[in-house]
mmCIF file of C-alpha atoms and ligand atoms in Angstrom:
data_model
loop_
_atom_site.group_PDB
_atom_site.id
_atom_site.type_symbol
_atom_site.label_atom_id
_atom_site.label_comp_id
_atom_site.label_asym_id
_atom_site.label_seq_id
_atom_site.Cartn_x
_atom_site.Cartn_y
_atom_site.Cartn_z
ATOM 1 C CA MET A 1241 203.041 64.776 35.154
ATOM 2 C CA GLN A 1242 204.872 67.817 33.822
ATOM 3 C CA ALA A 1243 208.151 67.032 32.097
ATOM 4 C CA SER A 1244 209.870 69.441 34.507
ATOM 5 C CA ASP A 1245 208.793 67.269 37.484
ATOM 6 C CA ILE A 1246 210.760 64.232 36.323
ATOM 7 C CA ALA A 1247 213.594 63.230 38.654
ATOM 8 C CA ALA A 1248 217.117 63.283 37.202
ATOM 9 C CA ARG A 1249 217.525 59.514 37.456
ATOM 10 C CA ASP A 1250 214.298 58.876 35.546
ATOM 11 C CA ARG A 1251 215.533 61.005 32.627
ATOM 12 C CA LEU A 1252 218.284 58.580 31.682
ATOM 13 C CA ILE A 1253 217.159 55.936 29.161
ATOM 14 C CA VAL A 1254 219.744 53.218 28.585
ATOM 15 C CA ALA A 1255 219.551 51.698 25.092
ATOM 16 C CA LEU A 1256 219.704 47.902 25.320
ATOM 17 C CA ASP A 1257 221.392 47.541 21.920
ATOM 18 C CA LEU A 1258 222.305 43.917 22.519
ATOM 19 C CA ALA A 1259 221.946 40.651 20.611
ATOM 20 C CA GLY A 1260 219.738 38.754 23.029
ATOM 21 C CA ILE A 1261 217.610 38.782 26.133
ATOM 22 C CA GLU A 1262 220.294 37.085 28.283
ATOM 23 C CA GLN A 1263 222.823 39.851 27.610
ATOM 24 C CA ALA A 1264 220.113 42.445 28.248
ATOM 25 C CA GLU A 1265 219.063 40.891 31.544
ATOM 26 C CA ALA A 1266 222.697 40.672 32.646
ATOM 27 C CA ILE A 1267 223.283 44.393 32.109
ATOM 28 C CA VAL A 1268 219.935 45.299 33.716
ATOM 29 C CA ALA A 1269 220.929 43.264 36.804
ATOM 30 C CA ARG A 1270 224.323 44.967 36.859
ATOM 31 C CA LEU A 1271 222.794 48.435 36.630
ATOM 32 C CA GLY A 1272 220.270 47.706 39.412
ATOM 33 C CA ASP A 1273 218.718 50.832 40.897
ATOM 34 C CA ALA A 1274 221.012 53.123 38.898
ATOM 35 C CA VAL A 1275 218.716 52.936 35.842
ATOM 36 C CA THR A 1276 214.917 53.117 35.775
ATOM 37 C CA PHE A 1277 214.255 53.400 32.020
ATOM 38 C CA TYR A 1278 215.430 51.201 29.123
ATOM 39 C CA LYS A 1279 215.128 51.377 25.360
ATOM 40 C CA ILE A 1280 214.514 48.266 23.266
ATOM 41 C CA GLY A 1281 215.129 48.711 19.537
ATOM 42 C CA TYR A 1282 215.157 46.578 16.385
ATOM 43 C CA GLN A 1283 218.132 44.454 17.389
ATOM 44 C CA LEU A 1284 216.754 43.157 20.687
ATOM 45 C CA ALA A 1285 213.043 43.292 19.808
ATOM 46 C CA TYR A 1286 213.519 40.995 16.812
ATOM 47 C CA ALA A 1287 215.813 38.687 18.779
ATOM 48 C CA GLY A 1288 213.101 37.645 21.237
ATOM 49 C CA GLY A 1289 213.363 40.773 23.386
ATOM 50 C CA LEU A 1290 209.693 41.752 23.630
ATOM 51 C CA PRO A 1291 208.933 39.616 26.739
ATOM 52 C CA LEU A 1292 211.587 41.686 28.513
ATOM 53 C CA ILE A 1293 209.154 44.628 28.517
ATOM 54 C CA ARG A 1294 206.840 42.906 30.990
ATOM 55 C CA LYS A 1295 209.749 41.617 33.068
ATOM 56 C CA LEU A 1296 211.184 45.115 33.361
ATOM 57 C CA ALA A 1297 207.771 46.600 34.135
ATOM 58 C CA ASP A 1298 207.359 44.039 36.916
ATOM 59 C CA GLN A 1299 210.629 45.356 38.387
ATOM 60 C CA GLY A 1300 209.238 48.895 38.315
ATOM 61 C CA LYS A 1301 211.246 49.911 35.231
ATOM 62 C CA LYS A 1302 209.906 51.770 32.204
ATOM 63 C CA VAL A 1303 210.518 50.723 28.608
ATOM 64 C CA PHE A 1304 210.846 52.802 25.463
ATOM 65 C CA LEU A 1305 210.055 50.564 22.488
ATOM 66 C CA ASP A 1306 211.905 52.066 19.531
ATOM 67 C CA LEU A 1307 210.226 50.379 16.565
ATOM 68 C CA LYS A 1308 209.737 53.477 14.375
ATOM 69 C CA LEU A 1309 206.450 52.291 12.879
ATOM 70 C CA HIS A 1310 205.201 53.524 9.520
ATOM 71 C CA ASP A 1311 202.463 51.898 7.415
ATOM 72 C CA ILE A 1312 198.906 52.579 6.278
ATOM 73 C CA GLY A 1313 196.775 54.013 9.064
ATOM 74 C CA ASN A 1314 194.747 50.867 9.716
ATOM 75 C CA THR A 1315 197.861 48.726 10.100
ATOM 76 C CA VAL A 1316 199.513 51.228 12.427
ATOM 77 C CA GLU A 1317 196.360 51.439 14.511
ATOM 78 C CA ARG A 1318 196.093 47.654 14.945
ATOM 79 C CA GLY A 1319 199.816 47.376 15.629
ATOM 80 C CA VAL A 1320 199.746 50.067 18.304
ATOM 81 C CA GLU A 1321 196.735 48.415 19.957
ATOM 82 C CA SER A 1322 198.804 45.219 20.290
ATOM 83 C CA ILE A 1323 201.911 47.085 21.436
ATOM 84 C CA ALA A 1324 199.963 48.995 24.095
ATOM 85 C CA LYS A 1325 199.271 45.636 25.782
ATOM 86 C CA LEU A 1326 202.988 44.825 26.086
ATOM 87 C CA GLY A 1327 203.507 47.335 28.898
ATOM 88 C CA ALA A 1328 205.902 49.800 27.231
ATOM 89 C CA ALA A 1329 205.817 53.466 28.238
ATOM 90 C CA PHE A 1330 207.044 55.008 24.947
ATOM 91 C CA LEU A 1331 206.751 53.901 21.312
ATOM 92 C CA THR A 1332 208.277 55.589 18.264
ATOM 93 C CA VAL A 1333 206.597 56.133 14.897
ATOM 94 C CA HIS A 1334 207.819 58.067 11.874
ATOM 95 C CA ALA A 1335 206.333 61.552 11.732
ATOM 96 C CA TYR A 1336 203.934 61.052 8.807
ATOM 97 C CA PRO A 1337 200.483 62.525 9.479
ATOM 98 C CA GLN A 1338 198.475 59.331 8.774
ATOM 99 C CA THR A 1339 200.845 57.281 10.895
ATOM 100 C CA MET A 1340 200.857 59.707 13.820
ATOM 101 C CA LYS A 1341 197.078 60.102 13.714
ATOM 102 C CA ALA A 1342 196.526 56.334 13.773
ATOM 103 C CA ALA A 1343 199.039 55.787 16.587
ATOM 104 C CA VAL A 1344 197.556 58.524 18.779
ATOM 105 C CA GLN A 1345 194.072 57.149 18.221
ATOM 106 C CA ALA A 1346 195.124 53.593 19.084
ATOM 107 C CA ARG A 1347 196.907 54.550 22.307
ATOM 108 C CA ALA A 1348 193.849 56.409 23.680
ATOM 109 C CA GLY A 1349 192.898 55.123 27.118
ATOM 110 C CA THR A 1350 196.260 53.390 27.660
ATOM 111 C CA ASP A 1351 199.464 54.553 29.406
ATOM 112 C CA LEU A 1352 201.480 54.328 26.180
ATOM 113 C CA LYS A 1353 203.028 57.579 24.929
ATOM 114 C CA ILE A 1354 203.739 58.092 21.236
ATOM 115 C CA LEU A 1355 206.998 59.705 20.157
ATOM 116 C CA ALA A 1356 207.477 60.894 16.582
ATOM 117 C CA VAL A 1357 210.802 60.733 14.766
ATOM 118 C CA THR A 1358 210.815 63.885 12.621
ATOM 119 C CA VAL A 1359 213.761 63.269 10.276
ATOM 120 C CA LEU A 1360 216.337 60.546 10.891
ATOM 121 C CA THR A 1361 219.575 62.205 11.948
ATOM 122 C CA SER A 1362 221.545 60.229 9.366
ATOM 123 C CA TYR A 1363 219.729 62.254 6.656
ATOM 124 C CA ASP A 1364 221.082 65.527 5.302
ATOM 125 C CA ASP A 1365 219.429 67.786 2.703
ATOM 126 C CA GLY A 1366 220.939 65.750 -0.151
ATOM 127 C CA ASP A 1367 219.535 62.492 1.249
ATOM 128 C CA LEU A 1368 216.086 64.076 1.510
ATOM 129 C CA HIS A 1369 216.227 65.331 -2.080
ATOM 130 C CA ALA A 1370 217.371 61.881 -3.233
ATOM 131 C CA ALA A 1371 214.325 60.444 -1.469
ATOM 132 C CA GLY A 1372 212.059 62.847 -3.347
ATOM 133 C CA TYR A 1373 211.542 65.580 -0.744
ATOM 134 C CA ARG A 1374 211.416 69.262 -1.637
ATOM 135 C CA LEU A 1375 212.186 70.508 1.869
ATOM 136 C CA GLY A 1376 215.585 70.402 3.539
ATOM 137 C CA VAL A 1377 216.154 68.912 6.988
ATOM 138 C CA ALA A 1378 215.480 72.062 9.057
ATOM 139 C CA ASP A 1379 212.204 72.893 7.300
ATOM 140 C CA LEU A 1380 210.977 69.297 7.330
ATOM 141 C CA VAL A 1381 211.752 68.878 11.040
ATOM 142 C CA ASP A 1382 209.855 72.102 11.728
ATOM 143 C CA ALA A 1383 206.838 71.109 9.616
ATOM 144 C CA ARG A 1384 206.636 67.616 11.086
ATOM 145 C CA ALA A 1385 207.014 68.844 14.669
ATOM 146 C CA ARG A 1386 204.075 71.201 14.107
ATOM 147 C CA GLN A 1387 202.002 68.391 12.597
ATOM 148 C CA ALA A 1388 202.906 66.072 15.481
ATOM 149 C CA GLN A 1389 201.804 68.629 18.028
ATOM 150 C CA ALA A 1390 198.546 69.347 16.196
ATOM 151 C CA LEU A 1391 197.771 65.622 16.070
ATOM 152 C CA GLY A 1392 198.283 65.131 19.822
ATOM 153 C CA VAL A 1393 201.559 63.197 19.650
ATOM 154 C CA ASP A 1394 203.143 63.031 23.116
ATOM 155 C CA GLY A 1395 206.767 63.679 22.258
ATOM 156 C CA LEU A 1396 209.528 63.992 19.678
ATOM 157 C CA VAL A 1397 212.829 62.217 19.207
ATOM 158 C CA CYS A 1398 215.429 64.731 18.134
ATOM 159 C CA SER A 1399 219.149 65.355 18.067
ATOM 160 C CA PRO A 1400 220.375 67.447 21.019
ATOM 161 C CA GLU A 1401 221.213 70.215 18.534
ATOM 162 C CA GLU A 1402 217.545 70.470 17.536
ATOM 163 C CA ALA A 1403 216.257 70.422 21.131
ATOM 164 C CA ALA A 1404 216.368 74.158 21.834
ATOM 165 C CA ALA A 1405 214.533 75.139 18.632
ATOM 166 C CA LEU A 1406 211.938 72.384 19.075
ATOM 167 C CA ARG A 1407 211.374 73.326 22.716
ATOM 168 C CA LYS A 1408 210.632 76.867 21.583
ATOM 169 C CA LEU A 1409 208.258 75.567 18.923
ATOM 170 C CA VAL A 1410 206.248 73.060 20.990
ATOM 171 C CA GLY A 1411 206.531 74.647 24.458
ATOM 172 C CA ARG A 1412 206.218 72.334 27.462
ATOM 173 C CA GLN A 1413 203.422 70.363 25.848
ATOM 174 C CA MET A 1414 205.622 67.622 24.341
ATOM 175 C CA PHE A 1415 208.452 65.437 25.643
ATOM 176 C CA LEU A 1416 211.781 65.811 23.869
ATOM 177 C CA VAL A 1417 213.909 62.662 23.826
ATOM 178 C CA THR A 1418 217.490 62.959 22.569
ATOM 179 C CA PRO A 1419 220.025 60.297 21.606
ATOM 180 C CA GLY A 1420 223.529 61.355 20.516
ATOM 181 C CA ILE A 1421 224.644 61.926 24.099
ATOM 182 C CA ARG A 1422 228.296 61.621 25.077
ATOM 183 C CA PRO A 1423 229.629 62.424 28.541
ATOM 184 C CA ALA A 1424 232.842 64.481 28.292
ATOM 185 C CA GLY A 1425 235.714 62.137 27.468
ATOM 186 C CA ALA A 1426 233.535 59.257 26.187
ATOM 187 C CA ALA A 1427 234.215 57.751 22.743
ATOM 188 C CA LYS A 1428 232.048 59.276 20.009
ATOM 189 C CA GLY A 1429 231.618 55.993 18.127
ATOM 190 C CA ASP A 1430 229.615 56.647 14.946
ATOM 191 C CA GLN A 1431 227.719 59.590 16.471
ATOM 192 C CA LYS A 1432 228.593 62.886 14.816
ATOM 193 C CA ARG A 1433 226.289 65.501 16.298
ATOM 194 C CA ILE A 1434 226.774 64.889 20.003
ATOM 195 C CA MET A 1435 226.246 66.809 23.230
ATOM 196 C CA THR A 1436 227.106 66.178 26.853
ATOM 197 C CA PRO A 1437 224.227 65.160 29.171
ATOM 198 C CA ALA A 1438 224.243 68.514 30.987
ATOM 199 C CA ARG A 1439 224.182 70.540 27.780
ATOM 200 C CA ALA A 1440 221.376 68.454 26.283
ATOM 201 C CA ILE A 1441 219.228 68.985 29.378
ATOM 202 C CA ALA A 1442 220.042 72.704 29.349
ATOM 203 C CA ALA A 1443 218.984 72.800 25.671
ATOM 204 C CA GLY A 1444 215.542 71.496 26.633
ATOM 205 C CA ALA A 1445 215.734 67.698 26.437
ATOM 206 C CA ASP A 1446 213.495 65.828 28.899
ATOM 207 C CA TYR A 1447 215.034 62.384 28.415
ATOM 208 C CA LEU A 1448 218.502 61.296 27.285
ATOM 209 C CA VAL A 1449 219.037 58.031 25.392
ATOM 210 C CA VAL A 1450 222.487 56.620 26.084
ATOM 211 C CA GLY A 1451 223.811 53.316 24.779
ATOM 212 C CA ARG A 1452 227.491 52.574 24.432
ATOM 213 C CA PRO A 1453 228.832 55.062 27.003
ATOM 214 C CA VAL A 1454 227.000 52.965 29.631
ATOM 215 C CA LEU A 1455 226.979 49.480 28.054
ATOM 216 C CA GLU A 1456 230.675 49.524 27.169
ATOM 217 C CA ALA A 1457 231.930 51.229 30.328
ATOM 218 C CA ALA A 1458 234.264 49.251 32.590
ATOM 219 C CA ASP A 1459 231.745 50.016 35.352
ATOM 220 C CA PRO A 1460 228.320 50.596 33.730
ATOM 221 C CA LYS A 1461 226.618 51.457 37.029
ATOM 222 C CA ALA A 1462 229.214 54.141 37.779
ATOM 223 C CA ALA A 1463 228.806 55.504 34.235
ATOM 224 C CA ALA A 1464 225.014 55.752 34.699
ATOM 225 C CA ASP A 1465 225.422 57.369 38.126
ATOM 226 C CA ALA A 1466 227.853 59.906 36.665
ATOM 227 C CA ILE A 1467 225.331 60.933 33.978
ATOM 228 C CA VAL A 1468 222.600 61.377 36.595
ATOM 229 C CA ALA A 1469 224.971 63.388 38.787
ATOM 230 C CA GLU A 1470 225.910 65.570 35.808
ATOM 231 C CA ILE A 1471 222.323 66.500 34.952
ATOM 232 C CA THR A 1472 221.011 66.920 38.517
ATOM 233 C CA PRO A 1473 222.281 70.524 39.030
ATOM 234 C CA ARG A 1474 220.655 71.542 35.710
ATOM 235 C CA LEU A 1475 217.233 70.633 37.074
ATOM 236 C CA VAL A 1476 217.313 72.694 40.255
ATOM 237 C CA ALA A 1477 216.830 76.042 38.638
HETATM 238 O O1 C5P B 1358 225.336 53.881 21.752
HETATM 239 P P1 C5P B 1358 224.660 55.197 21.544
HETATM 240 O O2 C5P B 1358 224.610 56.054 22.797
HETATM 241 O O3 C5P B 1358 225.160 55.931 20.347
HETATM 242 O O4 C5P B 1358 223.150 54.748 21.259
HETATM 243 C C1 C5P B 1358 222.183 55.635 20.938
HETATM 244 C C2 C5P B 1358 220.858 54.954 20.729
HETATM 245 O O5 C5P B 1358 219.962 55.918 20.215
HETATM 246 C C3 C5P B 1358 220.863 53.802 19.747
HETATM 247 O O6 C5P B 1358 219.890 52.853 20.191
HETATM 248 C C4 C5P B 1358 220.436 54.430 18.449
HETATM 249 O O7 C5P B 1358 219.700 53.556 17.624
HETATM 250 C C5 C5P B 1358 219.519 55.535 18.923
HETATM 251 N N1 C5P B 1358 219.463 56.673 18.008
HETATM 252 C C6 C5P B 1358 220.577 57.421 17.656
HETATM 253 N N2 C5P B 1358 220.471 58.504 16.841
HETATM 254 C C7 C5P B 1358 219.314 58.833 16.361
HETATM 255 C C8 C5P B 1358 218.171 58.108 16.685
HETATM 256 C C9 C5P B 1358 218.284 57.025 17.517
HETATM 257 O O8 C5P B 1358 221.676 57.125 18.088
HETATM 258 N N3 C5P B 1358 219.233 59.884 15.614
#
């Protein structure tokens, strides 16, 4: 399927950043048909959340497992083989060549898609230098996106501000998944570089990851519906 064929509703990924499976199942039940795609990250995965992947898949939902793997190639490969059996649709790894190569190899023949995280958005040039890197953020994102594409990685996680440049770089061949989304009027929380859902889609994002603006809304289903309604006109071009 081409990224451009994805229905508006299926582009919204709600981040289940919650302390346990009961809270997650409660919000999933509340959201009902309004949401078709969920993200499970460190907090829920390590609090017994992995069995939720199969439960959601059985309800026809897709799951993005945000574990940001990075280890020696053999360990990544074995880990991804195990993860591919859990039923998730997307898995994140850090964009190191050995790691990406091993993950792509291990997901061959399965439905799992590998997303690479180029540079964590909490890093600026100074943080990269402190960690021993010569390149600044922009150059490292560019270099890693090129490596990811050459290695057959399926998609990239990026800030909405990077989406337009990365779309130009990788064409339609890779999915772009962007967190840092805030509908107009929503609280920013700790997100600094934010964009509205419509602007992120216009910039080239295929999927939007949204947590608190949906989870903490007085009416989460209405909040999800509003995001879908906001991006729908951007897709009929
Ligand atoms: O609540 P909020 O909408 O800010 O949640 C965004 C989700 O996307 C969280 O699960 C967070 O871990 C993730 N994320 C992010 N910024 C990044 C990468 C991932 O907010 N740069």
